[in-house]
Amino acid sequence: MAEIAGLKLIVPTSVSATGTATASVSATGKVTITGINSTNTISVEGVWSSTYDNYLIVFRSTVGTAGVVAMRLRASGSDASGSNYTTQSLDASGATVAGARSTSQTYFRWNANTNHTGHHVYVYGPNLAQPTAVRNVSVTDISSARIIDYANTHSLSTAYTGFTLYGVDPAPGVIDAKFCVYGLSQ
């Protein structure tokens, strides 16, 4: 994906996978992942830095069965896995709109559905020594245009450099995806 005005394409310094998952990053910054689920994860390093305060992840996925893509922040090669994540959601499907809140979680939530799902994930201040906020807007169920909006916070004042993705709640089928990370111009 090419750079867009106001956005600077970030090429991760590395991506790694566990279990049977695979991950690769192209010279142009596109990350391709296959086979992540509740036990197979991918970690992306070297995307958050002092160059930008805020970031955008443009993410497209397919999933075997519905569930949630979980995201954890990373620093020094380790996930921030404590119960410091909070999620507020808004789900609009047909004429139904519902909200929910999850506190003391160990990850941020992204929707994952059995059809193709597109995400714009805005990450605010991940490399600053202050709490991090993430907003994920997902468009899913291609035939019925369902929208899911997640507002997430991580309460620790830590500077992070990357993130880990895996599947949870209920554990979705295998997730395959492609994404790019952009720094937002100041």
Coordinates of C-alpha atoms in Angstrom, one line a residue:
M1 CA 0.0 0.0 0.0
A2 CA 1.4 3.4 -1.0
E3 CA 1.9 6.3 1.3
I4 CA -1.1 8.6 1.7
A5 CA -0.9 12.4 2.3
G6 CA -0.3 13.0 6.0
L7 CA 0.7 9.3 6.6
K8 CA 4.2 7.9 6.6
L9 CA 4.5 4.2 5.9
I10 CA 6.4 2.4 8.7
V11 CA 8.4 -0.8 7.9
P12 CA 8.5 -2.9 11.0
T13 CA 12.1 -3.9 12.1
S14 CA 10.8 -7.5 12.5
V15 CA 7.8 -9.8 12.6
S16 CA 7.8 -13.2 14.3
A17 CA 5.2 -16.0 14.6
T18 CA 4.7 -18.8 17.1
G19 CA 3.3 -22.3 16.6
T20 CA 2.1 -22.9 13.1
A21 CA 1.4 -19.2 12.3
T22 CA 3.5 -17.5 9.7
A23 CA 4.4 -13.8 9.3
S24 CA 6.5 -11.8 6.8
V25 CA 7.1 -8.1 6.1
S26 CA 7.9 -6.8 2.6
A27 CA 10.4 -4.1 1.8
T28 CA 7.4 -1.8 1.3
G29 CA 6.1 -2.5 4.8
K30 CA 3.1 -4.8 4.0
V31 CA 2.8 -7.5 6.7
T32 CA 1.3 -10.8 5.7
I33 CA 0.1 -13.2 8.5
T34 CA -1.4 -16.6 8.3
G35 CA -2.7 -19.0 10.9
I36 CA -3.0 -16.9 14.0
N37 CA -5.5 -18.2 16.6
S38 CA -5.7 -18.5 20.4
T39 CA -2.3 -20.4 20.5
N40 CA -0.5 -19.1 17.5
T41 CA 0.5 -15.5 17.6
I42 CA 2.4 -12.9 15.6
S43 CA 4.6 -10.1 17.1
V44 CA 5.5 -6.9 15.2
E45 CA 8.5 -5.0 16.4
G46 CA 9.9 -1.6 15.7
V47 CA 6.7 0.2 14.6
W48 CA 6.2 2.7 17.4
S49 CA 9.0 5.3 17.9
S50 CA 9.6 8.9 19.0
T51 CA 9.2 10.0 15.4
Y52 CA 5.4 10.0 15.6
D53 CA 3.0 10.3 18.5
N54 CA 0.0 8.6 16.7
Y55 CA -0.3 5.7 14.2
L56 CA -2.8 4.0 11.9
I57 CA -3.0 0.3 11.1
V58 CA -4.9 -0.5 8.0
F59 CA -5.8 -4.2 8.4
R60 CA -7.8 -6.7 6.2
S61 CA -8.6 -10.2 7.5
T62 CA -10.4 -13.4 6.9
V63 CA -11.4 -15.8 9.7
G64 CA -12.5 -19.4 9.8
T65 CA -15.1 -18.8 12.6
A66 CA -16.1 -15.6 14.3
G67 CA -14.2 -14.3 17.4
V68 CA -12.0 -11.4 18.4
V69 CA -8.5 -10.5 17.3
A70 CA -6.6 -9.6 20.5
M71 CA -3.8 -7.0 20.5
R72 CA -1.2 -6.5 23.2
L73 CA 1.3 -3.7 23.3
R74 CA 5.0 -4.8 23.4
A75 CA 8.3 -3.3 24.8
S76 CA 11.8 -4.8 24.9
G77 CA 10.5 -8.0 23.3
S78 CA 7.8 -8.7 25.9
D79 CA 4.0 -8.3 25.8
A80 CA 2.3 -6.0 28.3
S81 CA 0.0 -8.9 29.5
G82 CA -1.3 -7.5 32.8
S83 CA -5.0 -6.6 33.4
N84 CA -4.5 -3.0 32.4
Y85 CA -6.7 -2.9 29.2
T86 CA -10.3 -1.5 29.0
T87 CA -12.6 -1.8 26.0
Q88 CA -15.9 0.1 25.2
S89 CA -17.7 -1.2 22.1
L90 CA -20.5 -0.1 19.9
D91 CA -22.0 -2.7 17.5
A92 CA -24.4 -1.7 14.7
S93 CA -26.0 -4.5 12.7
G94 CA -29.2 -3.9 10.8
A95 CA -31.5 -1.8 13.0
T96 CA -29.9 -3.1 16.2
V97 CA -27.2 -1.0 18.0
A98 CA -25.7 -2.4 21.2
G99 CA -22.9 -1.3 23.5
A100 CA -20.6 -3.2 26.0
R101 CA -17.7 -2.5 28.3
S102 CA -14.9 -4.8 29.4
T103 CA -12.5 -3.8 32.2
S104 CA -9.3 -5.3 33.7
Q105 CA -8.6 -7.2 30.4
T106 CA -5.3 -8.5 29.2
Y107 CA -5.6 -7.2 25.6
F108 CA -7.3 -4.7 23.3
R109 CA -10.2 -6.1 21.2
W110 CA -10.7 -6.1 17.4
N111 CA -13.7 -7.8 15.8
A112 CA -13.1 -10.8 13.6
N113 CA -15.9 -12.3 11.5
T114 CA -16.3 -15.2 9.2
N115 CA -16.3 -13.0 6.1
H116 CA -13.7 -10.4 5.1
T117 CA -13.2 -7.8 7.8
G118 CA -11.6 -4.4 7.3
H119 CA -10.1 -2.4 10.2
H120 CA -8.8 1.1 10.7
V121 CA -6.9 0.9 14.0
Y122 CA -5.8 4.3 15.4
V123 CA -3.1 4.0 18.1
Y124 CA -2.6 7.2 20.2
G125 CA 0.7 7.7 22.0
P126 CA 2.1 4.1 22.1
N127 CA 5.7 5.2 22.4
L128 CA 5.1 8.0 24.9
A129 CA 5.5 7.2 28.7
Q130 CA 1.8 7.8 29.3
P131 CA -1.4 5.6 29.0
T132 CA -2.1 4.5 25.4
A133 CA -5.5 4.7 23.6
V134 CA -6.6 2.7 20.6
R135 CA -9.7 3.1 18.5
N136 CA -10.6 0.3 16.0
V137 CA -13.4 0.7 13.5
S138 CA -14.3 -2.5 11.8
V139 CA -16.5 -3.2 8.8
T140 CA -17.6 -6.8 8.6
D141 CA -20.2 -9.1 7.2
I142 CA -19.7 -7.8 3.6
S143 CA -23.3 -8.7 2.6
S144 CA -24.9 -6.8 5.5
A145 CA -22.4 -4.1 6.3
R146 CA -22.1 -4.5 10.1
I147 CA -20.0 -1.8 11.9
I148 CA -18.1 -2.5 15.2
D149 CA -16.3 0.4 16.9
Y150 CA -14.0 -0.4 19.8
A151 CA -12.5 2.3 22.1
N152 CA -9.6 0.8 24.0
T153 CA -7.3 2.2 26.7
H154 CA -4.1 0.8 28.4
S155 CA -3.6 2.4 31.8
L156 CA 0.2 2.0 32.2
S157 CA 2.6 4.9 31.5
T158 CA 5.0 2.9 29.4
A159 CA 6.7 3.6 26.0
Y160 CA 6.0 0.7 23.7
T161 CA 7.7 -0.2 20.4
G162 CA 5.4 -3.0 18.9
F163 CA 2.4 -5.3 19.4
T164 CA 1.3 -8.9 19.3
L165 CA -1.9 -10.2 17.7
Y166 CA -3.8 -13.5 18.4
G167 CA -7.4 -14.8 18.5
V168 CA -9.7 -15.0 21.6
D169 CA -13.3 -14.8 22.9
P170 CA -14.4 -17.3 21.6
A171 CA -11.2 -18.4 20.0
P172 CA -11.8 -17.7 16.3
G173 CA -10.8 -20.1 13.6
V174 CA -7.5 -19.4 11.8
I175 CA -7.0 -15.7 11.0
D176 CA -5.2 -14.7 7.8
A177 CA -4.5 -11.0 7.2
K178 CA -2.5 -8.3 5.5
F179 CA -1.8 -4.9 7.0
C180 CA 0.4 -1.8 6.9
V181 CA 1.3 0.6 9.7
Y182 CA 1.5 4.4 9.2
G183 CA 2.8 7.2 11.3
L184 CA 0.5 10.2 11.4
S185 CA 2.1 13.5 10.5
Q186 CA 2.3 16.0 13.4

